[in-house]
CSV table of C-alpha atoms in Angstrom, one decimal:
chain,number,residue,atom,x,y,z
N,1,UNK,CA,0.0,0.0,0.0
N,2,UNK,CA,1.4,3.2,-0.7
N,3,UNK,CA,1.3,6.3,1.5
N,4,UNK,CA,1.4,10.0,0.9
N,5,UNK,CA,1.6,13.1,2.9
N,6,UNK,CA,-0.8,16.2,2.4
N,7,UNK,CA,1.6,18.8,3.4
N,8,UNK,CA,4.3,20.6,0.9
N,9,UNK,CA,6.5,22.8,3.5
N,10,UNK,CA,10.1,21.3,3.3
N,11,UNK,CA,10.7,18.8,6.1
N,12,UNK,CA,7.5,17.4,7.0
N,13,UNK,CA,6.9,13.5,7.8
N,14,UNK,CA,3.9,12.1,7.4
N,15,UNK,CA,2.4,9.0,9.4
N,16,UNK,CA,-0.7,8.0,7.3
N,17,UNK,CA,-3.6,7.0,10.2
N,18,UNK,CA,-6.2,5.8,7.0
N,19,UNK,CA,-5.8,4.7,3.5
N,20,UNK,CA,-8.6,3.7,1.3
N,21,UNK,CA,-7.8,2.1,-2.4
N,22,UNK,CA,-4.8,3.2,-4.5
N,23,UNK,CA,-1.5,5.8,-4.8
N,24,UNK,CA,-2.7,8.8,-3.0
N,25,UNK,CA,-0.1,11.4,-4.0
N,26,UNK,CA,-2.6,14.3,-3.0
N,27,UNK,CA,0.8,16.6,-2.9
N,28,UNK,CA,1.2,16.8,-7.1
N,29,UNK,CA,-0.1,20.7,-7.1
N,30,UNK,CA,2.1,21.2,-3.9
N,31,UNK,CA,5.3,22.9,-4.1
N,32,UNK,CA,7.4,19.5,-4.5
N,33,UNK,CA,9.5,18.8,-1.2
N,34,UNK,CA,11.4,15.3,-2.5
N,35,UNK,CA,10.1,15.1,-6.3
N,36,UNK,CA,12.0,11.2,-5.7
N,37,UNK,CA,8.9,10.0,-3.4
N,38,UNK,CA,6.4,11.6,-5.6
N,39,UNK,CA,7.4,10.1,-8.8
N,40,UNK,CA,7.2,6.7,-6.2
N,41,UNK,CA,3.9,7.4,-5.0
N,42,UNK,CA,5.4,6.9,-1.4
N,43,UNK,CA,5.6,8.5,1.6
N,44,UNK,CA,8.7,7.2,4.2
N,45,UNK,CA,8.5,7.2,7.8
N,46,UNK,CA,11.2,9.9,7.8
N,47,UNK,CA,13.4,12.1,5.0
N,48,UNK,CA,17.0,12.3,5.4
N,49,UNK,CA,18.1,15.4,4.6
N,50,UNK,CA,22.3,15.5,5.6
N,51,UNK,CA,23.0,19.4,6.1
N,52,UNK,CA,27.1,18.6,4.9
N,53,UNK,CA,28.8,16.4,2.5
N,54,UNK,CA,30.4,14.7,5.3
N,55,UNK,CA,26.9,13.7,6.6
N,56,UNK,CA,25.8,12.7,3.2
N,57,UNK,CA,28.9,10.5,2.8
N,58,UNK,CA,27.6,8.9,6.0
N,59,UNK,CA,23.5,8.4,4.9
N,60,UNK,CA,24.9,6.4,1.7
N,61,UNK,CA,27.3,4.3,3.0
N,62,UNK,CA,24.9,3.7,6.1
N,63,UNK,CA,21.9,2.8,3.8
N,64,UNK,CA,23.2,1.5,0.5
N,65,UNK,CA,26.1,-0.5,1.4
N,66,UNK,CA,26.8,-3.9,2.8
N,67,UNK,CA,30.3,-4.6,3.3
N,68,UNK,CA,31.7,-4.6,0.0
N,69,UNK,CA,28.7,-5.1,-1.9
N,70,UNK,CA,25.9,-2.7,-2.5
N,71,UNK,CA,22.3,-2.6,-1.8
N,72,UNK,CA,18.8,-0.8,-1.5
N,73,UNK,CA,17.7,-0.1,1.3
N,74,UNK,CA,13.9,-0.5,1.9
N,75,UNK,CA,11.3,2.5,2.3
N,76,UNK,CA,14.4,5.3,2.3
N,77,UNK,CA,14.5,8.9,1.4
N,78,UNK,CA,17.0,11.4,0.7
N,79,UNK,CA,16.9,15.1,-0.1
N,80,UNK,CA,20.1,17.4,0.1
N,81,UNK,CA,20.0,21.3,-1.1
N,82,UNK,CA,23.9,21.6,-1.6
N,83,UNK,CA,23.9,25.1,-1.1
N,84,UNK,CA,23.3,24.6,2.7
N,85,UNK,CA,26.2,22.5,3.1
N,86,UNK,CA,28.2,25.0,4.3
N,87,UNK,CA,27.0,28.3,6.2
N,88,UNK,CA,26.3,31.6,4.1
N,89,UNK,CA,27.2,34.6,5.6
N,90,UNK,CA,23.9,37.1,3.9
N,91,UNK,CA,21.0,39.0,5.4
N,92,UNK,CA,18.0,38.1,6.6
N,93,UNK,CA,16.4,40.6,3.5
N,94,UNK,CA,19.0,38.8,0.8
N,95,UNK,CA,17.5,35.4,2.7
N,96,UNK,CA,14.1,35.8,2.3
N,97,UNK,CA,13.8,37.8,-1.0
N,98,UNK,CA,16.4,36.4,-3.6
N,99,UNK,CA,16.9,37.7,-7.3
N,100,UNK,CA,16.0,34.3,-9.6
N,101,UNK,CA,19.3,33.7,-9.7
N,102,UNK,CA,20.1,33.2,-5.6
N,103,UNK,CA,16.0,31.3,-5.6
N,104,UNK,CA,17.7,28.9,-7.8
N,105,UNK,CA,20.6,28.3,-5.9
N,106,UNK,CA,19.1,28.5,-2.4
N,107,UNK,CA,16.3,25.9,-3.3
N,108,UNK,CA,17.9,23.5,-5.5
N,109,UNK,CA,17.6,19.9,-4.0
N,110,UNK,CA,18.5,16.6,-5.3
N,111,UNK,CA,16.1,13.7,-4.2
N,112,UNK,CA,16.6,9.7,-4.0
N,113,UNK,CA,13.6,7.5,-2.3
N,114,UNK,CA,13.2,3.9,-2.6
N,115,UNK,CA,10.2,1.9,-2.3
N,116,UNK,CA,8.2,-1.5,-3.3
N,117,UNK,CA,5.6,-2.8,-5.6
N,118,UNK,CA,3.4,-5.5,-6.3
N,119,UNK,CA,4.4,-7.3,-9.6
N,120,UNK,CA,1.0,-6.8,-12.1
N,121,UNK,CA,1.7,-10.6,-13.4
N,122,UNK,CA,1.9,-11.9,-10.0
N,123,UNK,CA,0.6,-10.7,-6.8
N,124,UNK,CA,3.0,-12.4,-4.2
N,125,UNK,CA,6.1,-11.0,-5.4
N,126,UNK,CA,7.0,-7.3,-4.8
N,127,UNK,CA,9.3,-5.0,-7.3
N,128,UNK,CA,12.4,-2.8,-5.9
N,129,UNK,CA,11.8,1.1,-7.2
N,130,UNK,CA,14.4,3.7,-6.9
N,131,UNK,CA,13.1,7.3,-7.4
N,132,UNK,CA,15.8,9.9,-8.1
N,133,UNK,CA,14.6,14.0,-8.3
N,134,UNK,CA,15.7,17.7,-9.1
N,135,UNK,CA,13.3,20.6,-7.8
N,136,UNK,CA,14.1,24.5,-7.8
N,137,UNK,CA,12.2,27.8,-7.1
N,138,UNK,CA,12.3,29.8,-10.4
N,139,UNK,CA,9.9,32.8,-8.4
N,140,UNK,CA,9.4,33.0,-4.9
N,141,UNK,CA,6.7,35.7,-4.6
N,142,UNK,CA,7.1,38.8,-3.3
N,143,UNK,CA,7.1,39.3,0.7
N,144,UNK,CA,4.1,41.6,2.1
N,145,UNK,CA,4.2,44.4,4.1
N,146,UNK,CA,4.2,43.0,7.0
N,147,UNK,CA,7.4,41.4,6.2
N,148,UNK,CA,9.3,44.7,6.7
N,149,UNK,CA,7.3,45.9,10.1
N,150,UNK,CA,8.3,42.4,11.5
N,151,UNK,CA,12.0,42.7,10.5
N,152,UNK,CA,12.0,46.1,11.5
N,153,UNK,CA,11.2,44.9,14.9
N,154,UNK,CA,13.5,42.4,15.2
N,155,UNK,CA,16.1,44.4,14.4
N,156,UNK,CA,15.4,46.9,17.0
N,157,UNK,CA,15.5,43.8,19.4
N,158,UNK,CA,19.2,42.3,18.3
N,159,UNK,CA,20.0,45.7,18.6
N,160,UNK,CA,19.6,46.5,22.2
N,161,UNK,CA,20.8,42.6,22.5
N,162,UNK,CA,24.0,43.9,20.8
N,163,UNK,CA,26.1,45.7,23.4
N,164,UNK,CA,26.1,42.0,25.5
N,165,UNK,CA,28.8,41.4,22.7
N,166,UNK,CA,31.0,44.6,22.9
N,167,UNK,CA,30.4,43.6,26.9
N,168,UNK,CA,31.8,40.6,26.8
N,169,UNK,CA,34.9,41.3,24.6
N,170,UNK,CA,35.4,44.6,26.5
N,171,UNK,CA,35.8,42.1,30.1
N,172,UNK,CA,38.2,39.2,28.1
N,173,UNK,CA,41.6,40.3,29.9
N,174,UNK,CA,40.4,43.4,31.4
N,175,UNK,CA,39.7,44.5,35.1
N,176,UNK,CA,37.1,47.3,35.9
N,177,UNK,CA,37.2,48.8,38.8
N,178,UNK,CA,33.7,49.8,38.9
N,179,UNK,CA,30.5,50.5,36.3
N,180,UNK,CA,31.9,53.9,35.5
N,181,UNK,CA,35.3,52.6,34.0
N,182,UNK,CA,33.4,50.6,32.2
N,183,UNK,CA,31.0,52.6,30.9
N,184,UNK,CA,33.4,54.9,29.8
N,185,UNK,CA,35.6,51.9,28.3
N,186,UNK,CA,32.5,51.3,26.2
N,187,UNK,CA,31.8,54.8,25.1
N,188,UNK,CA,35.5,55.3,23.8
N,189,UNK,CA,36.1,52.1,22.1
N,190,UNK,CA,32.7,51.0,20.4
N,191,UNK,CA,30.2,54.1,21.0
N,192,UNK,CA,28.3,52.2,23.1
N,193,UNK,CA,26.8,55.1,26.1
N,194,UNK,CA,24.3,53.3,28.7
N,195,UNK,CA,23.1,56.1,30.9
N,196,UNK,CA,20.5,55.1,33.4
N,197,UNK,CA,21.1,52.7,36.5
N,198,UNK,CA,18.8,50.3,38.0
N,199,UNK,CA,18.9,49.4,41.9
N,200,UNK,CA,16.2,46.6,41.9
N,201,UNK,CA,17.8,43.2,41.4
N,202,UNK,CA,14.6,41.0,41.7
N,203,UNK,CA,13.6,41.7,38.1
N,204,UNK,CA,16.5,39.2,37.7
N,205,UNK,CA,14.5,36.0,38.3
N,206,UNK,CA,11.4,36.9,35.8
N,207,UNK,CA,14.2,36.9,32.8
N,208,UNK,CA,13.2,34.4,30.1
N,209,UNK,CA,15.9,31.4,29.6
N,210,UNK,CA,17.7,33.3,27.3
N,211,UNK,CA,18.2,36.5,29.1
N,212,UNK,CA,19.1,33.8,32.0
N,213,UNK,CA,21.9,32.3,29.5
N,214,UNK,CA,23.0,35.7,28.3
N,215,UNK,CA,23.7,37.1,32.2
N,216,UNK,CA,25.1,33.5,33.3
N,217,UNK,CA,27.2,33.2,30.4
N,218,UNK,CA,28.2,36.4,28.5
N,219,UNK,CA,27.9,38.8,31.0
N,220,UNK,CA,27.9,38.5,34.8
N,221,UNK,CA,30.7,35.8,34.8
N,222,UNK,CA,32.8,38.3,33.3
N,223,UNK,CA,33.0,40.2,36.4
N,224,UNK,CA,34.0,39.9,40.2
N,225,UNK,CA,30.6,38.6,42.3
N,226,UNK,CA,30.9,42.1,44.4
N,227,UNK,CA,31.6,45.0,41.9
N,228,UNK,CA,27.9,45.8,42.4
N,229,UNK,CA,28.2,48.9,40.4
N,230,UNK,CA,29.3,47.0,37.2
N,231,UNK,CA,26.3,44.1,38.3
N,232,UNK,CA,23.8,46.7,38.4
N,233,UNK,CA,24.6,48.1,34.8
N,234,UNK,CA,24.4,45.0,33.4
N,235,UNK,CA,21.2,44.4,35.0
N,236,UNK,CA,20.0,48.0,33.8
N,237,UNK,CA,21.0,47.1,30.4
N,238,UNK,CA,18.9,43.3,30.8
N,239,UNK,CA,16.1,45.2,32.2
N,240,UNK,CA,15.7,47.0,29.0
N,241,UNK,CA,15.4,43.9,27.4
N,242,UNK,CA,12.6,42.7,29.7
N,243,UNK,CA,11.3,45.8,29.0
N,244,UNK,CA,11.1,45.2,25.5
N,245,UNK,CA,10.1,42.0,25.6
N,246,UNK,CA,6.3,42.4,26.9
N,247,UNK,CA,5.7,44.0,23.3
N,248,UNK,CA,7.9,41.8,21.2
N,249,UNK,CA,9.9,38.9,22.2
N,250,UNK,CA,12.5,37.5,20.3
N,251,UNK,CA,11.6,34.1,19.5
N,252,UNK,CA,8.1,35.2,18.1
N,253,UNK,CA,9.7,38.1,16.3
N,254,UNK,CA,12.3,35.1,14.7
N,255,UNK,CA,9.1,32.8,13.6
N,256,UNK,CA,7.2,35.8,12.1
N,257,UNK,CA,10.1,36.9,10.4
N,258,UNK,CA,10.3,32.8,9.0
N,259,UNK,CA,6.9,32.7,8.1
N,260,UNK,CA,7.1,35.2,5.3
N,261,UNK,CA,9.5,32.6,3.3
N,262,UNK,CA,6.5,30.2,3.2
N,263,UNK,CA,3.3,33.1,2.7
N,264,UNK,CA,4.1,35.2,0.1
N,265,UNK,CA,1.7,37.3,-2.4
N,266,UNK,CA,2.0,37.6,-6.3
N,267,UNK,CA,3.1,34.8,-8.9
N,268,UNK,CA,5.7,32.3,-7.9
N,269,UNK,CA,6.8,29.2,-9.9
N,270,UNK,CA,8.6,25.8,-9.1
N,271,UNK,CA,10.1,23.1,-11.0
N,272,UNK,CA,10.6,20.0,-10.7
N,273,UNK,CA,11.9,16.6,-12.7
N,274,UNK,CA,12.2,12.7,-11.0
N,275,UNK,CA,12.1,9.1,-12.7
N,276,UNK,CA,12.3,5.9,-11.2
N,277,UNK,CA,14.1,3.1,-11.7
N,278,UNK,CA,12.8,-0.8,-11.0
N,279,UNK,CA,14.2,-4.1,-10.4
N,280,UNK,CA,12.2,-6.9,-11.5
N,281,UNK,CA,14.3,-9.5,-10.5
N,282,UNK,CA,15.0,-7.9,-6.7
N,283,UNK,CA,18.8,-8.0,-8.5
N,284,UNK,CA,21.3,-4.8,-8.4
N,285,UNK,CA,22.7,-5.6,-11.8
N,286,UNK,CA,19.3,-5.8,-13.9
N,287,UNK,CA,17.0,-2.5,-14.0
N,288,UNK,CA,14.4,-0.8,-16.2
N,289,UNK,CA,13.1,2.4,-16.5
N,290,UNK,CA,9.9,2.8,-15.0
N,291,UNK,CA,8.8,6.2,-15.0
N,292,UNK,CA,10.2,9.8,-15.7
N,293,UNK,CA,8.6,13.7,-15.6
N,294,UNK,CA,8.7,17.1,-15.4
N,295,UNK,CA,6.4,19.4,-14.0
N,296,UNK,CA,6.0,23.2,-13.1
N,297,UNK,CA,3.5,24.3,-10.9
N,298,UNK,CA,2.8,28.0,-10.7
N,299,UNK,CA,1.0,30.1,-8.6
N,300,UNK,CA,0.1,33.0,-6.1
N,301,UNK,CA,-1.0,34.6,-3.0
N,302,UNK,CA,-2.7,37.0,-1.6
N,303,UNK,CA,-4.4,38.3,1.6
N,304,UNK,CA,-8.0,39.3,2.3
N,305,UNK,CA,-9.5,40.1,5.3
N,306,UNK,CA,-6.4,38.3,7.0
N,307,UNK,CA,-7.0,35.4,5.2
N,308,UNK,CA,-4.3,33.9,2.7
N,309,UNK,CA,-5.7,33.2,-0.5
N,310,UNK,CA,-3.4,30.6,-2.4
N,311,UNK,CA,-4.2,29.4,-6.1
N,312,UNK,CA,-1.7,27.3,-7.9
N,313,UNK,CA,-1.6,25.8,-11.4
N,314,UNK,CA,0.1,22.0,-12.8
N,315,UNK,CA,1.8,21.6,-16.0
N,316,UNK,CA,2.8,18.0,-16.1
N,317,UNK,CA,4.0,15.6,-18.2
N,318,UNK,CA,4.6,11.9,-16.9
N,319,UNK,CA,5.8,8.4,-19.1
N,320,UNK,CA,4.5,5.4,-17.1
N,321,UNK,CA,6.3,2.2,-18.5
N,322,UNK,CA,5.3,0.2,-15.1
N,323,UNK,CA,1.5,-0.1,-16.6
N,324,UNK,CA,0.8,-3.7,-19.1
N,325,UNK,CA,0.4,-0.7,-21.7
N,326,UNK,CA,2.7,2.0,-21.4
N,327,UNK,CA,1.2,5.5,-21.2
N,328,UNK,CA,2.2,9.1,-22.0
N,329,UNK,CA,0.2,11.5,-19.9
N,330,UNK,CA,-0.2,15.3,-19.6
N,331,UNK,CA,-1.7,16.4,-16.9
N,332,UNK,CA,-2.9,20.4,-16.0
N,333,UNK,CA,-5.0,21.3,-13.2
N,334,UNK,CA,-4.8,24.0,-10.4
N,335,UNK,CA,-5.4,24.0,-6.6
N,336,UNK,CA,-7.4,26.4,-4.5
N,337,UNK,CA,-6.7,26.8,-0.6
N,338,UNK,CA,-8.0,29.2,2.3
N,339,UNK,CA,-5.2,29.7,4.4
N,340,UNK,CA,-5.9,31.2,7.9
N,341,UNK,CA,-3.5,31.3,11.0
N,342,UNK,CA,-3.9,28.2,11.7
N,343,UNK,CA,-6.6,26.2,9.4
N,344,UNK,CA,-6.2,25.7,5.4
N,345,UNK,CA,-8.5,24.5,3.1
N,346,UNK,CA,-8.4,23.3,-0.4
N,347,UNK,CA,-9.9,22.4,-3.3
N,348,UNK,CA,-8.1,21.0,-6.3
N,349,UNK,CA,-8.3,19.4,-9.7
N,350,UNK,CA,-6.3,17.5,-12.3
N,351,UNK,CA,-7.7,17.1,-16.1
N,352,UNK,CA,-5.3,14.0,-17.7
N,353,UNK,CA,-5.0,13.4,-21.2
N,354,UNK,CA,-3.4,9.9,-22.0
N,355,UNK,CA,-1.9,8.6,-24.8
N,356,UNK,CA,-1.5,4.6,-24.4
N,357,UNK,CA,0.7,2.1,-26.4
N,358,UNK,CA,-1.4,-0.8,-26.8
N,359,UNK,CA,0.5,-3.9,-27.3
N,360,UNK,CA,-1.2,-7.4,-28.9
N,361,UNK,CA,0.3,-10.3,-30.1
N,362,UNK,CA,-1.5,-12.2,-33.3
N,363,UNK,CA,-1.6,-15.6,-33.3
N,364,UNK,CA,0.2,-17.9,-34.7
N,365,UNK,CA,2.4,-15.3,-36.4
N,366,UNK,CA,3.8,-14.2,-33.0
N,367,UNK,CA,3.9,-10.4,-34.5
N,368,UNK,CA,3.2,-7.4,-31.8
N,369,UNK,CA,1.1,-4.6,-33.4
N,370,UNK,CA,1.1,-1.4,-31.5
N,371,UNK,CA,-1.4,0.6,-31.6
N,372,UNK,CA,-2.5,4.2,-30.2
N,373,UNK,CA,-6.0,5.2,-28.5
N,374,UNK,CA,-6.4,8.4,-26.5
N,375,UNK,CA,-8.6,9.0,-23.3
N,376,UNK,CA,-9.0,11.4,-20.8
N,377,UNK,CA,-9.6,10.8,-16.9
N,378,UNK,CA,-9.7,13.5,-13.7
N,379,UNK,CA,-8.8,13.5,-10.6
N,380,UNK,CA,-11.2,15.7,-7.8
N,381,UNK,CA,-9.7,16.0,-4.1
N,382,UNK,CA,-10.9,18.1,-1.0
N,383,UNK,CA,-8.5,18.6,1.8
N,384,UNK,CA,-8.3,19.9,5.6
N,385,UNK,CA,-5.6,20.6,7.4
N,386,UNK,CA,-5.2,22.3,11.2
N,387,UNK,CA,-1.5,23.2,12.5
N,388,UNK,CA,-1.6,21.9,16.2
N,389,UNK,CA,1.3,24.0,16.6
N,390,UNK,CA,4.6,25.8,14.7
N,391,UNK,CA,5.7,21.3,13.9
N,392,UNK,CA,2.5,19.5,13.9
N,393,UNK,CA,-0.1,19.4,11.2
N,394,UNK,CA,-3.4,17.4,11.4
N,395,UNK,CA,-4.4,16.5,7.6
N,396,UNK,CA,-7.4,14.9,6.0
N,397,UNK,CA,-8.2,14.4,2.2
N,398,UNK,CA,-11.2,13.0,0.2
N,399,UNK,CA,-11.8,12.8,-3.1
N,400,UNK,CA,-10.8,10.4,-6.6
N,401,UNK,CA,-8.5,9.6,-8.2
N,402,UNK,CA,-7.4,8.6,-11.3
N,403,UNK,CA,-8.6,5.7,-12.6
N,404,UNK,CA,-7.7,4.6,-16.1
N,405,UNK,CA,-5.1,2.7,-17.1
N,406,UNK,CA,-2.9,2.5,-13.4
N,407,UNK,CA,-0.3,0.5,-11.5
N,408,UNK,CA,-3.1,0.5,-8.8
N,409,UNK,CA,-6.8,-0.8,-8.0
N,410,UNK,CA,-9.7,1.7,-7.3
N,411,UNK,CA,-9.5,5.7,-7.4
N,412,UNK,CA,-10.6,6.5,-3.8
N,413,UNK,CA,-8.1,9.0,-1.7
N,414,UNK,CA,-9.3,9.2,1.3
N,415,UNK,CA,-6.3,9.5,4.2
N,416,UNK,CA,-5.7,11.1,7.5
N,417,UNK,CA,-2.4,11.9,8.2
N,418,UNK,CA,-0.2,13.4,11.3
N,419,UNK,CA,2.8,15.4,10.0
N,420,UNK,CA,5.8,16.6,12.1
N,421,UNK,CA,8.0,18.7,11.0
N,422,UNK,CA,11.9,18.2,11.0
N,423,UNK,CA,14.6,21.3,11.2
N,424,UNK,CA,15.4,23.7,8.1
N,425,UNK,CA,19.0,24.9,6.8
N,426,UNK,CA,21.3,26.6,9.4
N,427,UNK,CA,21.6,30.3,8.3
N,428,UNK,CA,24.2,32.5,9.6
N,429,UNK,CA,22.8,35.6,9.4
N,430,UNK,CA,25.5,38.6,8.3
N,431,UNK,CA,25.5,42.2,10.3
């Protein structure tokens, strides 16, 4: 039986609760996360993605290797986006909104998923697949409005956070003799002027954990236990950020900022390619094309009485050789969605248009005619999803599939699914 997830955000596992009938790839007018399990029609209990080429080095010998042989590993997936494999030192603005140029760096991914089968001819033997995939962002979308109040403010935040650093290299070597020589150590060598004084030390137990680690660890160790001059301008300076932080606190402002990569308004577009590979005799050395594609799926956003509208198109082509008679099928459709803060909706359709190579054998000559005939078939889906929180999405869809001419019996989707969501690239952020 063969799973598949409902949600498209990068790094999201999917446990399938309910499957009715066949291939439920309900993700073909998402934005493709591993093109390799799509073109598979599976959905593994977890996706490897190695964030260096050391820890990629590691997946594949791990998982494809058996002392000095090879092998294929059952029910794996890989994705890796090579330009994460080391950190880039660029802004948060250069992050989020990239020329074409930087979206096609930053998003290009190369996907490998394996999976199984059961053999059309006989149904107590299984088939090997291997699944291989490209996928890029040509267009992003444009950030909103908001995007630039919510950077803005976080900003505003690091900076206030900022003079912890000056702080802590000021006290590497250095002896103060009280808050004053240090103050004015601070205004001569880096600008920094802190003014006001504080006398209240309680407000140090209501810090949040990182204020705690910042005053443990950057600051306050730094300095002897009884300078109570130089402990009290620190604590000014932390007050300011607990100050602060009853409007905006850093964390949220760090997820807001995040969320405008994924909500975005105007036209976006992404790409994507895969095939598959099978093994009908389960043996390393003997393999056949099975199936191969390219698709685009464009798109937008926008927001309406805060809710996110999303619409995007599929442009699809897809060879199935795994069939009895091999088809060549183009597929458009488009996807509508309702996105609000924590709910979606959607509505999509897929119009196919098949081409299949019919293959008979006349008796007794033994010659194989092929012949052409063309049909069309559809494929209607409703979907729900909640977010349970920023990781954990709740997913239901219902609907049909196709039908004609497939690897698969029936053309009912129906599946719940629980996805939790796994970490993104590390980004170090530039001043």
């Amino acid at each position: 039986m063969r799973h598949s997830s409902f949600r498209w955000l990068p790094g999201l596992v999917a446990l399938p609760l309910l499957v009715n009938a066949q291939d439920l790839r309900v993700d073909d007018l998402h934005a493709v996360s591993s093109p390799a399990t799509t073109i598979l029609g599976v959905q593994p209990a977890e996706i490897a993605r190695p964030k260096s080429y050391k820890a990629l080095e590691t997946a594949l010998l791990t998982n494809f290797s058996s002392g000095s042989s090879w092998q294929i590993p059952v029910n794996y997936a890989l994705e890796v986006t090579p330009y994460w494999f080391k950190p880039r030192d660029i802004s948060v603005r250069q992050l989020m909104n990239p020329t074409t140029g930087a979206s096609l760096k930053q998003s290009f991914s190369i996907s490998v998923a394996t999976g199984r089968r059961a053999s059309l001819f006989d149904s107590t033997r299984t088939i090997q697949q291997v699944g291989f995939g490209l996928r890029a962002t040509l267009f992003p979308g444009q950030l909103t409005t908001a995007f630039d109040t919510d950077l803005a403010a976080l900003t505003s935040r690091i900076a206030i956070i900022a003079p912890a650093r000056y702080i802590l290299e000021a006290g590497r070597g250095k002896t103060f003799a009280n808050g004053n020589a240090l103050r004015a150590y601070l205004d001569k060598e880096f600008g920094i002027v802190i003014n006001d004084r504080i006398t209240d030390k309680a407000y140090i137990r209501d810090f949040t954990q990182l204020q705690i680690d910042v005053v443990e660890s950057v600051l306050l160790g730094r300095y002897p236990e009884n300078n109570a001059q130089c402990q009290l301008l620190l604590g000014q300076m932390i007050l300011k950020l607990s100050d602060y932080d009853k409007t905006y606190k850093l964390a949220e402002l760090a997820k807001k900022v995040e969320r405008h990569y994924y909500f975005r308004k105007g036209f976006r577009m992404d790409v994507a390619a895969a095939s598959s590979v099978e093994f009908p005799t389960n043996d390393f050395d003997y393999s056949t094309l099975a199936k191969y594609g390219i698709w685009a799926t464009p798109g937008g956003s926008w927001i309406w009485n805060n809710v996110n509208l999303e619409v995007l198109g599929l442009v699809r082509f897809m060879s199935n050789q795994v069939v009895t008679d091999p088809t060549r099928n183009w597929d458009v459709g488009s996807r509508v969605a309702a996105n609000w803060r924590r709910l979606s909706l959607s509505i999509e359709y897929i119009h196919r248009f098949q081409n299949t190579t019919l293959q008979r054998t006349s008796l007794p000559t033994g010659q194989t005619d092929r012949l052409l005939r063309s049909d069309q078939d559809y494929r209607l889906a409703m979907g729900f999803e909640y977010h349970l929180s920023d990781r954990f999405v709740l997913a239901y869809a219902l609907g049909r599939n196709f039908s004609l001419n497939t690897e698969f019996n029936g053309n009912l989707i129906s599946i719940l699914s629980f996805n939790a969501g796994l970490s993104g690239p590390t980004v170090k952020i530039a001043d």
